[in-house]
Tab-separated table of C-alpha atoms and ligand atoms in Angstrom:
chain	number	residue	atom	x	y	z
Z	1	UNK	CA	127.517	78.860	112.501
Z	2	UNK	CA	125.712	80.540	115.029
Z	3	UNK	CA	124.175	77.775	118.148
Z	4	UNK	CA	122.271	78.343	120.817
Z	5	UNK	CA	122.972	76.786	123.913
Z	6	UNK	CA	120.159	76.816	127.095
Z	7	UNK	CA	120.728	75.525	130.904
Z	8	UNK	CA	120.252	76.615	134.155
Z	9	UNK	CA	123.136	75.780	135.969
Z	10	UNK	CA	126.531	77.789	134.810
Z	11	UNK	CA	128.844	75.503	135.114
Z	12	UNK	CA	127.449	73.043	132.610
Z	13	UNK	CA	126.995	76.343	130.263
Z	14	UNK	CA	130.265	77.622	130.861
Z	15	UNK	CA	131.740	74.036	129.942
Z	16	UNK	CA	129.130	73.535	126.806
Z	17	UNK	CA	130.249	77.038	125.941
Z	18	UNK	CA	134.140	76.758	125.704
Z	19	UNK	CA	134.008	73.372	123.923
Z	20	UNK	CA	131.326	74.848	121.280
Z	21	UNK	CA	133.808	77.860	121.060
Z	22	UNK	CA	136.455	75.694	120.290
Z	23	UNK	CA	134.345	73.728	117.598
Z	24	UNK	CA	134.478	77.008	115.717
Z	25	UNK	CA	130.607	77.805	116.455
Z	26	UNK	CA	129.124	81.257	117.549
Z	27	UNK	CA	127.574	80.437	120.796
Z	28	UNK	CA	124.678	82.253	122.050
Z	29	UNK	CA	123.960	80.979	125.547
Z	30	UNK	CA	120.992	81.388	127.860
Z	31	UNK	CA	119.553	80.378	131.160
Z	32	UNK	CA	116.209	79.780	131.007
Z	33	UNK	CA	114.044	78.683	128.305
Z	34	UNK	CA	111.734	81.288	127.533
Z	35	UNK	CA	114.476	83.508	126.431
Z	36	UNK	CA	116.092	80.065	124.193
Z	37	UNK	CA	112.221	80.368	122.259
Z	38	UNK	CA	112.595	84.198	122.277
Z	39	UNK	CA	116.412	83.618	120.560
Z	40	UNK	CA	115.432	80.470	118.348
Z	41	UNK	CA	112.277	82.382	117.214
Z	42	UNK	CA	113.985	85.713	115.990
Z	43	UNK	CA	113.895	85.754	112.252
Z	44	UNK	CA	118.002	85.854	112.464
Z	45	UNK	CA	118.061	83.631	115.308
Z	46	UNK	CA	120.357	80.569	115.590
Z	47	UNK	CA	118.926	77.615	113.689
Z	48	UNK	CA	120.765	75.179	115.600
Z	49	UNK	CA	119.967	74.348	119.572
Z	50	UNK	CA	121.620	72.736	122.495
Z	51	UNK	CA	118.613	72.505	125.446
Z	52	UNK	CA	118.435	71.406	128.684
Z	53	UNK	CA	115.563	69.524	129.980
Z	54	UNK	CA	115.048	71.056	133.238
Z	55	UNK	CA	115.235	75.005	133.280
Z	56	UNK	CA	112.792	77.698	135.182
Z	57	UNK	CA	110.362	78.895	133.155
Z	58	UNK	CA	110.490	77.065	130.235
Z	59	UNK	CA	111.555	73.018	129.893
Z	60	UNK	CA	113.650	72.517	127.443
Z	61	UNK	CA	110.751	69.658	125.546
Z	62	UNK	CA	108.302	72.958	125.895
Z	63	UNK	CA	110.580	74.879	123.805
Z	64	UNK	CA	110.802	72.717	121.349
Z	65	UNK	CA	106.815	72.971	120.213
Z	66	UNK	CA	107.000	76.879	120.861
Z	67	UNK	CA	109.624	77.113	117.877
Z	68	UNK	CA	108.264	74.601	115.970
Z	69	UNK	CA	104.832	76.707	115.839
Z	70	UNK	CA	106.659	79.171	113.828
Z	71	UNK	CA	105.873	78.795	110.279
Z	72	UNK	CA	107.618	81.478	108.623
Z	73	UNK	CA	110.840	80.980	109.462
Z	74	UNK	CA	113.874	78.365	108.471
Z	75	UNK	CA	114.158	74.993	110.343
Z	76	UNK	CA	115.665	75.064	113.616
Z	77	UNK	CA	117.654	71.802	114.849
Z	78	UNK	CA	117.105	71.180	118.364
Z	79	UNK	CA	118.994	68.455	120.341
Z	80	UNK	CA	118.008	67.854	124.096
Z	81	UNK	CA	120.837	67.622	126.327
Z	82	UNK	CA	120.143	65.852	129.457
Z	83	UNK	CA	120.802	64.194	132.406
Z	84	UNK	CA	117.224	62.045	132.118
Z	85	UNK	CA	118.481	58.743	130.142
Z	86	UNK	CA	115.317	56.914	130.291
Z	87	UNK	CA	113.605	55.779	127.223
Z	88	UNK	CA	110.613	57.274	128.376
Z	89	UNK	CA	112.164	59.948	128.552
Z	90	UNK	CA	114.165	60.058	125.243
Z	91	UNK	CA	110.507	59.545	123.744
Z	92	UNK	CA	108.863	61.778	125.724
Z	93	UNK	CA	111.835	64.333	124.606
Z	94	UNK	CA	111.610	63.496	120.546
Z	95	UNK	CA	108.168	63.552	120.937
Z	96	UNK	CA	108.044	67.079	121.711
Z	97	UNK	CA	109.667	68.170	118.446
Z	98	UNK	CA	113.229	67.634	119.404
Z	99	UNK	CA	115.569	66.472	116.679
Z	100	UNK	CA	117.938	64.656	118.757
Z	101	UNK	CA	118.317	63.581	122.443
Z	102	UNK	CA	121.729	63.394	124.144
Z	103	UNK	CA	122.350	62.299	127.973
Z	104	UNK	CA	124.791	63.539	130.156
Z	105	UNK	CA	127.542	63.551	130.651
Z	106	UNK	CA	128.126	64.162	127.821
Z	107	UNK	CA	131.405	63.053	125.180
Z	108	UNK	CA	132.369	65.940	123.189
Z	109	UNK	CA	133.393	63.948	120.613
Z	110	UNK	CA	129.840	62.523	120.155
Z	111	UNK	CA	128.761	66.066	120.776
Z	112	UNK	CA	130.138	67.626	117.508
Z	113	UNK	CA	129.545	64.733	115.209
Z	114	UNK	CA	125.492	64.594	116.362
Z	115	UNK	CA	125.765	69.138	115.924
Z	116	UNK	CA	127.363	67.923	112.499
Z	117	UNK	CA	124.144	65.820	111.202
Z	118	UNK	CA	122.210	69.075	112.727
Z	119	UNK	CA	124.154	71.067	110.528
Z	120	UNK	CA	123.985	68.955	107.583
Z	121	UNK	CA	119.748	68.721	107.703
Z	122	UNK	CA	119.636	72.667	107.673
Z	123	UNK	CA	122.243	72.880	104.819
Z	124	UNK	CA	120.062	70.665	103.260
Z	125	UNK	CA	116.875	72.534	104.207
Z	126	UNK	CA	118.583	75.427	103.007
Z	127	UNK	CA	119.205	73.889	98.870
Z	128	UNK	CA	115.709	73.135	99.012
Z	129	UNK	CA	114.327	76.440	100.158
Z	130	UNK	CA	116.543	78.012	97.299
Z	131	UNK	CA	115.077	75.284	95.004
Z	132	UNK	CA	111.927	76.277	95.715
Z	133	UNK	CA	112.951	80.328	95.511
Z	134	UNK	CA	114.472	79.485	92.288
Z	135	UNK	CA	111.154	77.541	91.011
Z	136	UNK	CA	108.818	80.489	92.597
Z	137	UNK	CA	110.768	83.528	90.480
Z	138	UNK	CA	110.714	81.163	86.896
Z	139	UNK	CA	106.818	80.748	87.740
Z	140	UNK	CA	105.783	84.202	88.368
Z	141	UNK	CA	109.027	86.397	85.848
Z	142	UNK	CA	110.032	86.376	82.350
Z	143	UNK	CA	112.973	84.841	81.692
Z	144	UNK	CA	113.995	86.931	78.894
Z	145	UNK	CA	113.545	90.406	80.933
Z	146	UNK	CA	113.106	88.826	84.411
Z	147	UNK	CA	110.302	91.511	84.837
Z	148	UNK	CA	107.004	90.011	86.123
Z	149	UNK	CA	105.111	87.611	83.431
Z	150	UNK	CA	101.938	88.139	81.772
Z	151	UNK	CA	100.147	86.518	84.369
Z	152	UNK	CA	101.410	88.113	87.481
Z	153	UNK	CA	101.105	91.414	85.981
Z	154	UNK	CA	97.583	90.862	85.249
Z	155	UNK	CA	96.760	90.070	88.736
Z	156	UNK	CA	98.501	92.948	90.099
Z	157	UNK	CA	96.168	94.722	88.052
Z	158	UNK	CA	93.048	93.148	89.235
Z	159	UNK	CA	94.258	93.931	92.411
Z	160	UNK	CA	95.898	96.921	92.504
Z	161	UNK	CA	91.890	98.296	90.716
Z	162	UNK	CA	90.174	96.567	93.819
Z	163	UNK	CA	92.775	98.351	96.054
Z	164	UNK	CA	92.254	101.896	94.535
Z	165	UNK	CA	88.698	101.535	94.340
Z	166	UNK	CA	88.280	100.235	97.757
Z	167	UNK	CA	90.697	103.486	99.001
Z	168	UNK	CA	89.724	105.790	97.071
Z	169	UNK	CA	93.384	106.174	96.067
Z	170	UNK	CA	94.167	106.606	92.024
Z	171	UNK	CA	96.460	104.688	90.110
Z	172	UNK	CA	97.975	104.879	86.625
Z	173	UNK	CA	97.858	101.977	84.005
Z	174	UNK	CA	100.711	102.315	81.529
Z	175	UNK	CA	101.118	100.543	78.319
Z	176	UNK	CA	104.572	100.909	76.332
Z	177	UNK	CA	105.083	99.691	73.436
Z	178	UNK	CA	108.351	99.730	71.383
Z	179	UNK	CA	108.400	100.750	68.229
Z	180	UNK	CA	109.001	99.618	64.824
Z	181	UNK	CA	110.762	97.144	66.827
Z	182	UNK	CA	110.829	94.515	63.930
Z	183	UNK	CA	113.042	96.419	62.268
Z	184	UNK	CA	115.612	96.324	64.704
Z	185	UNK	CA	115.326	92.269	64.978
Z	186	UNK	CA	114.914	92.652	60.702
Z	187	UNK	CA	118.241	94.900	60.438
Z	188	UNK	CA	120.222	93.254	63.493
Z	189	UNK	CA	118.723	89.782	64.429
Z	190	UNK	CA	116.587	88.414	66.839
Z	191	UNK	CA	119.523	88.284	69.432
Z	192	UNK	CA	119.916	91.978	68.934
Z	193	UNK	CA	116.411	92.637	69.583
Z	194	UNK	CA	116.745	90.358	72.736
Z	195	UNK	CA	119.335	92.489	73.990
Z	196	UNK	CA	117.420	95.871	73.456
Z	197	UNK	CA	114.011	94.806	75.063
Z	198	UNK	CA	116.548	93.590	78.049
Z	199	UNK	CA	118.121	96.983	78.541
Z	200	UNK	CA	114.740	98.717	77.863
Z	201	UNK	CA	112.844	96.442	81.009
Z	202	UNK	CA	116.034	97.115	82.682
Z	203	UNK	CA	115.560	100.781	82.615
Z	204	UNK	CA	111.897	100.834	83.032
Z	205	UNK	CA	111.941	99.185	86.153
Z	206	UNK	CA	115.093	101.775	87.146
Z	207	UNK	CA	112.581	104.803	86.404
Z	208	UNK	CA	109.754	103.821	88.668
Z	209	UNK	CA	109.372	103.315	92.579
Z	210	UNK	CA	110.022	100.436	94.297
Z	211	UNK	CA	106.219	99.603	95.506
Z	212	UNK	CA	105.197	100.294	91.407
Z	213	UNK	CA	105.089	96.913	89.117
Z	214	UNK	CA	106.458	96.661	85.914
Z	215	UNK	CA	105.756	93.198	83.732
Z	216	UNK	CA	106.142	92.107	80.273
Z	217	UNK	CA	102.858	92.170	78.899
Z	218	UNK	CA	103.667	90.829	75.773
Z	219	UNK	CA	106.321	90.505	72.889
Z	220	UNK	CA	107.777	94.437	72.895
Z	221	UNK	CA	105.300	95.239	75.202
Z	222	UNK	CA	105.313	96.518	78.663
Z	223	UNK	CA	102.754	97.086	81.133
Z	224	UNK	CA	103.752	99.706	84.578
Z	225	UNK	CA	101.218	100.061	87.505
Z	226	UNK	CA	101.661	103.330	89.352
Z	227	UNK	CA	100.564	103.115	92.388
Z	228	UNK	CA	99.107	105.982	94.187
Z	229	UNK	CA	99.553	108.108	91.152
Z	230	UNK	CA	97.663	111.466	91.216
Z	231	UNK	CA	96.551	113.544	87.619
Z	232	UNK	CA	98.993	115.761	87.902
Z	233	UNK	CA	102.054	113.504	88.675
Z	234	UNK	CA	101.226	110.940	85.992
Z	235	UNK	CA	101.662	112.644	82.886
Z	236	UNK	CA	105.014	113.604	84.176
Z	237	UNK	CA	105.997	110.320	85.507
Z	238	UNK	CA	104.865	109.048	82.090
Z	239	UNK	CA	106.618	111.367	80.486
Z	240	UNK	CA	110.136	110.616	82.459
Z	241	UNK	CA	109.524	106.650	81.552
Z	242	UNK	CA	109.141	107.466	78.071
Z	243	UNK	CA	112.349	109.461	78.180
Z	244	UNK	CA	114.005	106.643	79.809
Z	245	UNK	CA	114.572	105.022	76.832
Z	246	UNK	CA	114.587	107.367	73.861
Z	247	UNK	CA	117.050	110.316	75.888
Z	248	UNK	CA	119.784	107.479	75.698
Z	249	UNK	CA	120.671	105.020	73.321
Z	250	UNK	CA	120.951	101.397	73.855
Z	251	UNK	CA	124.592	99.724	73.907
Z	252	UNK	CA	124.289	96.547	72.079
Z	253	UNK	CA	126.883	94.170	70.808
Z	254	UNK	CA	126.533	95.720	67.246
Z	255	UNK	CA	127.204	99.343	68.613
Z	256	UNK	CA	124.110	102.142	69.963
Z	257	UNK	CA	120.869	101.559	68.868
Z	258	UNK	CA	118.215	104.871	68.884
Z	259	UNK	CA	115.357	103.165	70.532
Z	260	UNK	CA	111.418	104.691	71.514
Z	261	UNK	CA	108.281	103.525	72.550
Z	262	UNK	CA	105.037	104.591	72.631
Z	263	UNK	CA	102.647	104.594	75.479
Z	264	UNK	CA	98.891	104.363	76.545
Z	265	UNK	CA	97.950	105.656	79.627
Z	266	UNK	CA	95.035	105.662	82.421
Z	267	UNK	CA	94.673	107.642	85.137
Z	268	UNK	CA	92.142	107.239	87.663
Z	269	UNK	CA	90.232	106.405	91.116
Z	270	UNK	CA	87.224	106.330	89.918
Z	271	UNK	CA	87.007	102.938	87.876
Z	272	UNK	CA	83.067	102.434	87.325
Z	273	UNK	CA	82.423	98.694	86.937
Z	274	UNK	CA	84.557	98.150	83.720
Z	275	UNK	CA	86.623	94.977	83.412
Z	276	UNK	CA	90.398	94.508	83.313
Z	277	UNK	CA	90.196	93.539	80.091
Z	278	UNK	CA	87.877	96.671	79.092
Z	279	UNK	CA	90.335	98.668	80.640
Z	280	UNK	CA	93.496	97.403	78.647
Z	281	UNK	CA	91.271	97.556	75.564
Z	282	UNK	CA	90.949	101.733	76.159
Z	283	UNK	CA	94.768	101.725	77.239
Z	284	UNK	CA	95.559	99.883	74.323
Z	285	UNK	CA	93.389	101.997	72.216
Z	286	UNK	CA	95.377	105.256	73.883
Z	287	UNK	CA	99.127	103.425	73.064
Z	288	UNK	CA	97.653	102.961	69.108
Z	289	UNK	CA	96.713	106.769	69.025
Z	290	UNK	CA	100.329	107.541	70.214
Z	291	UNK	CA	101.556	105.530	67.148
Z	292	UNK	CA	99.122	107.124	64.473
Z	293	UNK	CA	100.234	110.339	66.076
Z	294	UNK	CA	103.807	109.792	65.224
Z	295	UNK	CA	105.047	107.702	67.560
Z	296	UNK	CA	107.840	108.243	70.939
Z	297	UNK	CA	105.142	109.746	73.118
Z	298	UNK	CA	102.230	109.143	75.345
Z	299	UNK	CA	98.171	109.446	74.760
Z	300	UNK	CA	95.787	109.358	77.528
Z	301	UNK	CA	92.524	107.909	77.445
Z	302	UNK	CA	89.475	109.461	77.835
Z	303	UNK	CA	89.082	110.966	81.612
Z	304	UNK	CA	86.473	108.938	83.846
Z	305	UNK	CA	83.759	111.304	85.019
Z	306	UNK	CA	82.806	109.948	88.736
Z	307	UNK	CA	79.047	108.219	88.333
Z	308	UNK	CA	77.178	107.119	90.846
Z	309	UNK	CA	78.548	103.591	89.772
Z	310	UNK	CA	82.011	104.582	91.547
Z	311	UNK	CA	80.096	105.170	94.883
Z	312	UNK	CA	78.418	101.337	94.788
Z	313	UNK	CA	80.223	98.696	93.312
Z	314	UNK	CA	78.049	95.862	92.851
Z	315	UNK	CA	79.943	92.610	94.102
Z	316	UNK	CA	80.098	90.939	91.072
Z	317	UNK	CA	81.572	93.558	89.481
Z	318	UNK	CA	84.219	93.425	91.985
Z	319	UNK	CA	84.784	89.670	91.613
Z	320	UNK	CA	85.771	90.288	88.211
Z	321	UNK	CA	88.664	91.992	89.052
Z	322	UNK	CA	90.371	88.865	91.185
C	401	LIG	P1	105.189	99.451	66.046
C	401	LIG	O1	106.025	100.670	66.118
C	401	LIG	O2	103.945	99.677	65.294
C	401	LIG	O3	104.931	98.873	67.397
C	401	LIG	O4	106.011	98.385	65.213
C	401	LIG	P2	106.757	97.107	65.732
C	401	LIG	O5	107.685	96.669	64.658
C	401	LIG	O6	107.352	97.359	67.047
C	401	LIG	O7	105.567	96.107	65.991
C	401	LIG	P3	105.269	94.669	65.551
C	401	LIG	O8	104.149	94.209	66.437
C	401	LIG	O9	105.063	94.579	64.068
C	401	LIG	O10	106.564	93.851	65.893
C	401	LIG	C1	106.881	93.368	67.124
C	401	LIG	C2	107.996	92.388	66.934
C	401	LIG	O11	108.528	91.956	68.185
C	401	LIG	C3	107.573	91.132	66.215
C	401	LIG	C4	108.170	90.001	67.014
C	401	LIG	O12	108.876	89.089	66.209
C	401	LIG	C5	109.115	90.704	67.958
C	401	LIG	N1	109.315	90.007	69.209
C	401	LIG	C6	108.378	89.555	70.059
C	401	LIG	N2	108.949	88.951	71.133
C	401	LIG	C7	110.297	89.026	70.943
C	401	LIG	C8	111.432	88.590	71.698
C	401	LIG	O13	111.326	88.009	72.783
C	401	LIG	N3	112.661	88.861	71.199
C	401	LIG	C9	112.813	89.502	70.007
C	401	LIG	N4	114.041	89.727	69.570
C	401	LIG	N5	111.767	89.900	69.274
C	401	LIG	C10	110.533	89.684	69.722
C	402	LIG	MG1	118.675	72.194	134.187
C	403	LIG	MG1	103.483	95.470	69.862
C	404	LIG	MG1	106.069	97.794	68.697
C-alpha cells in the first residue's frame, strides 16, 4: 500500500521512511506540504498520509482541508504526526480534517497499528464504493444483455437530439429488431432464446464505436445511437450491424442457430421540433417496412427536408427532449 509521508527535517523522514519500508508500505516522501496536497490529490495518489505539523509552505492541518476539498476522488487517511501534544492542539489538528493525531516521539509499534485502522477505513470505503458501482450499473443496464436499459437509452436519445441539433452535427437512430424470434424460444426454449439475444447485444455493441450507445429497447429489440453519423456512412454502418449477426451464426448450447434482424433507421441533423417519441414512431414504422419487405435488412425513413423550424427551435420544443 502506497503512504505518503511529509516533514521538513530529514532525519525524522529518513527514520519514518525505513520503518514504513520495513512495514511492507510503498513510501512516497516529501518535504514540504504543498507538494504532500499535490501527491495526496493526484487521482492515483496515496490514500494514506503521515504529516507533519510544522513544514514551509504548507502546515501539515492546512493540508488536510486542501485534500479534503477534493470530491472526486477516494478517501484519503491522514494522521498528524507531531511534536505539539497539547489538547488544543490535538483538537485544533482533528479539527482540520485529520483522521488521527500522533505525538512524537513516536513508538513504531503504535505507529503501524494506528496506519492499520487507516488502512482498514479505506478498505472499507473501498466495499462501499464498489457497492455503490455495483448498485449504479443494475440501475441504469439490463441484466439479461447488460446493454443500457430502456430508460437510459431513452435519455441518451433525448440528449444525444439536443446535442446534434444544438451542433449542427447528424446522428443516426437505429432500431433492430430480431426476427421471428418466437420461434427460436417456441423450437428451443426460452433459455435458448436468452442465450441468442445475449450473443446478438454482445455483437452489436462489438460492431459500433466506443462513444456510440447501444440499449435494449425492448424484448428482441435493440436501439443504437450513432453519433456523428453522416448520410453516406450510415447506410453502410447499418448495413455492417445488420451483418453482424446474420454473416455468422450463433453458438448456443443446442448447436448454431441462423439468426437476423431487421432494422429501422434515421438519419439526420436537421430534427424539426418532433418528439422522441414521434421519432421512434417513424423509426419504428421504417423497422416494420423492413419486415413486410422480407425481412434481414434495413429501411430508412423518410429524409427530413431542412425547414425553417431547424434554424429556431422554440424552447419548449427543446424541453421535450430532456
Ligand atoms: P418478427 O420477425 O415479426 O419480429 O417476429 P418475432 O417472433 O421476433 O416477434 P414477436 O414480437 O412475435 O416475438 C418476440 C418474442 O420475444 C416474444 C417474447 O416472448 C420474446 N421475448 C421477449 N423478451 C425475451 C427475453 O428476455 N428472453 C427470451 N427468451 N424471449 C423474450
Ligand atoms: Mg516540521
Ligand atoms: Mg419485436
Ligand atoms: Mg422480432
Amino acid at each position: 500500500m502506497k503512504i505518503l509521508i511529509a516533514d521538513d527535517d530529514p532525519v525524522s523522514r529518513r527514520l519514518l521512511e525505513k520503518t514504513l519500508l520495513l512495514a511492507g508500505y510503498d513510501v512516497v516522501a516529501v518535504p514540504n506540504g504543498m507538494a504532500a496536497a499535490e501527491q495526496l490529490c493526484k487521482q492515483d495518489g496515496p490514500r494514506l498520509a503521515l504529516l507533519d505539523w510544522e513544514m514551509p509552505e504548507l502546515d501539515g492541518p492546512a493540508v488536510c482541508p486542501e485534500v479534503r476539498k477534493k470530491k472526486d476522488q477516494g478517501y484519503v487517511y491522514m494522521v498528524l504526526l507531531t511534536s505539539k501534544g497539547l489538547k488544543t492542539d490535538i483538537v485544533t489538528g482533528l479539527g482540520s480534517g485529520a483522521d488521527d493525531y500522533l505525538t512524537k516521539p513516536f513508538d513504531s509499534g503504535e505507529l503501524k497499528a494506528r496506519l492499520r485502522t487507516g488502512q482498514r477505513i479505506l478498505h472499507l470505503e473501498g466495499r462501499l464504493v464498489e457497492a455503490r458501482e455495483n448498485m449504479r450499473f443494475k440501475a441504469t443496464h439490463d441484466s439479461l444483455t447488460s446493454l443500457f436499459n430502456r430508460g437510459v437509452i431513452m435519455e441518451l436519445l433525448g440528449r444525444e437530439i439536443s446535442r446534434s441539433r444544438r451542433e449542427r452535427v447528424p446522428t443516426a437512430i437505429l432500431l433492430c429488431d430480431v426476427d421471428h424470434f418466437k420461434n427460436i424460444n417456441d423450437t428451443h426454449g426460452h433459455l435458448i432464446g436468452d442465450e441468442v439475444l445475449q450473443e446478438a447485444a454482445r455483437r452489436l455493441l462489438l460492431s459500433v464505436r466506443s462513444y456510440d450507445y447501444v440499449g435494449r429497447y425492448g424484448g428482441e429489440e435493440f436501439l443504437i445511437i450513432l453519433n456523428n453519423c453522416d448520410p453516406v456512412s450510415a447506410p453502410r454502418r447499418a448495413e455492417e450491424i445488420r451483418r453482424s449477426l446474420s454473416d455468422t451464426t450463433i453458438q448456443t448450447s443446442v448447436g448454431p442457430l441462423l439468426v437476423t434482424m431487421s432494422m429501422g433507421v434515421h438519419q439526420t441533423e436537421n430534427w424539426g421540433v418532433r418528439t422522441v417519441d414521434e421519432l421512434l414512431h417513424e423509426v419504428d414504422s421504417a423497422m416494420y417496412a423492413a419486415k413486410a419487405a422480407g425481412r434481414n435488412r434495413i429501411s430508412f425513413t423518410k429524409p427530413d427536408i431542412p425547414s425553417d423550424a431547424d434554424h429556431v427551435v422554440p424552447i419548449e420544443a427543446e424541453k421535450s427532449f430532456r
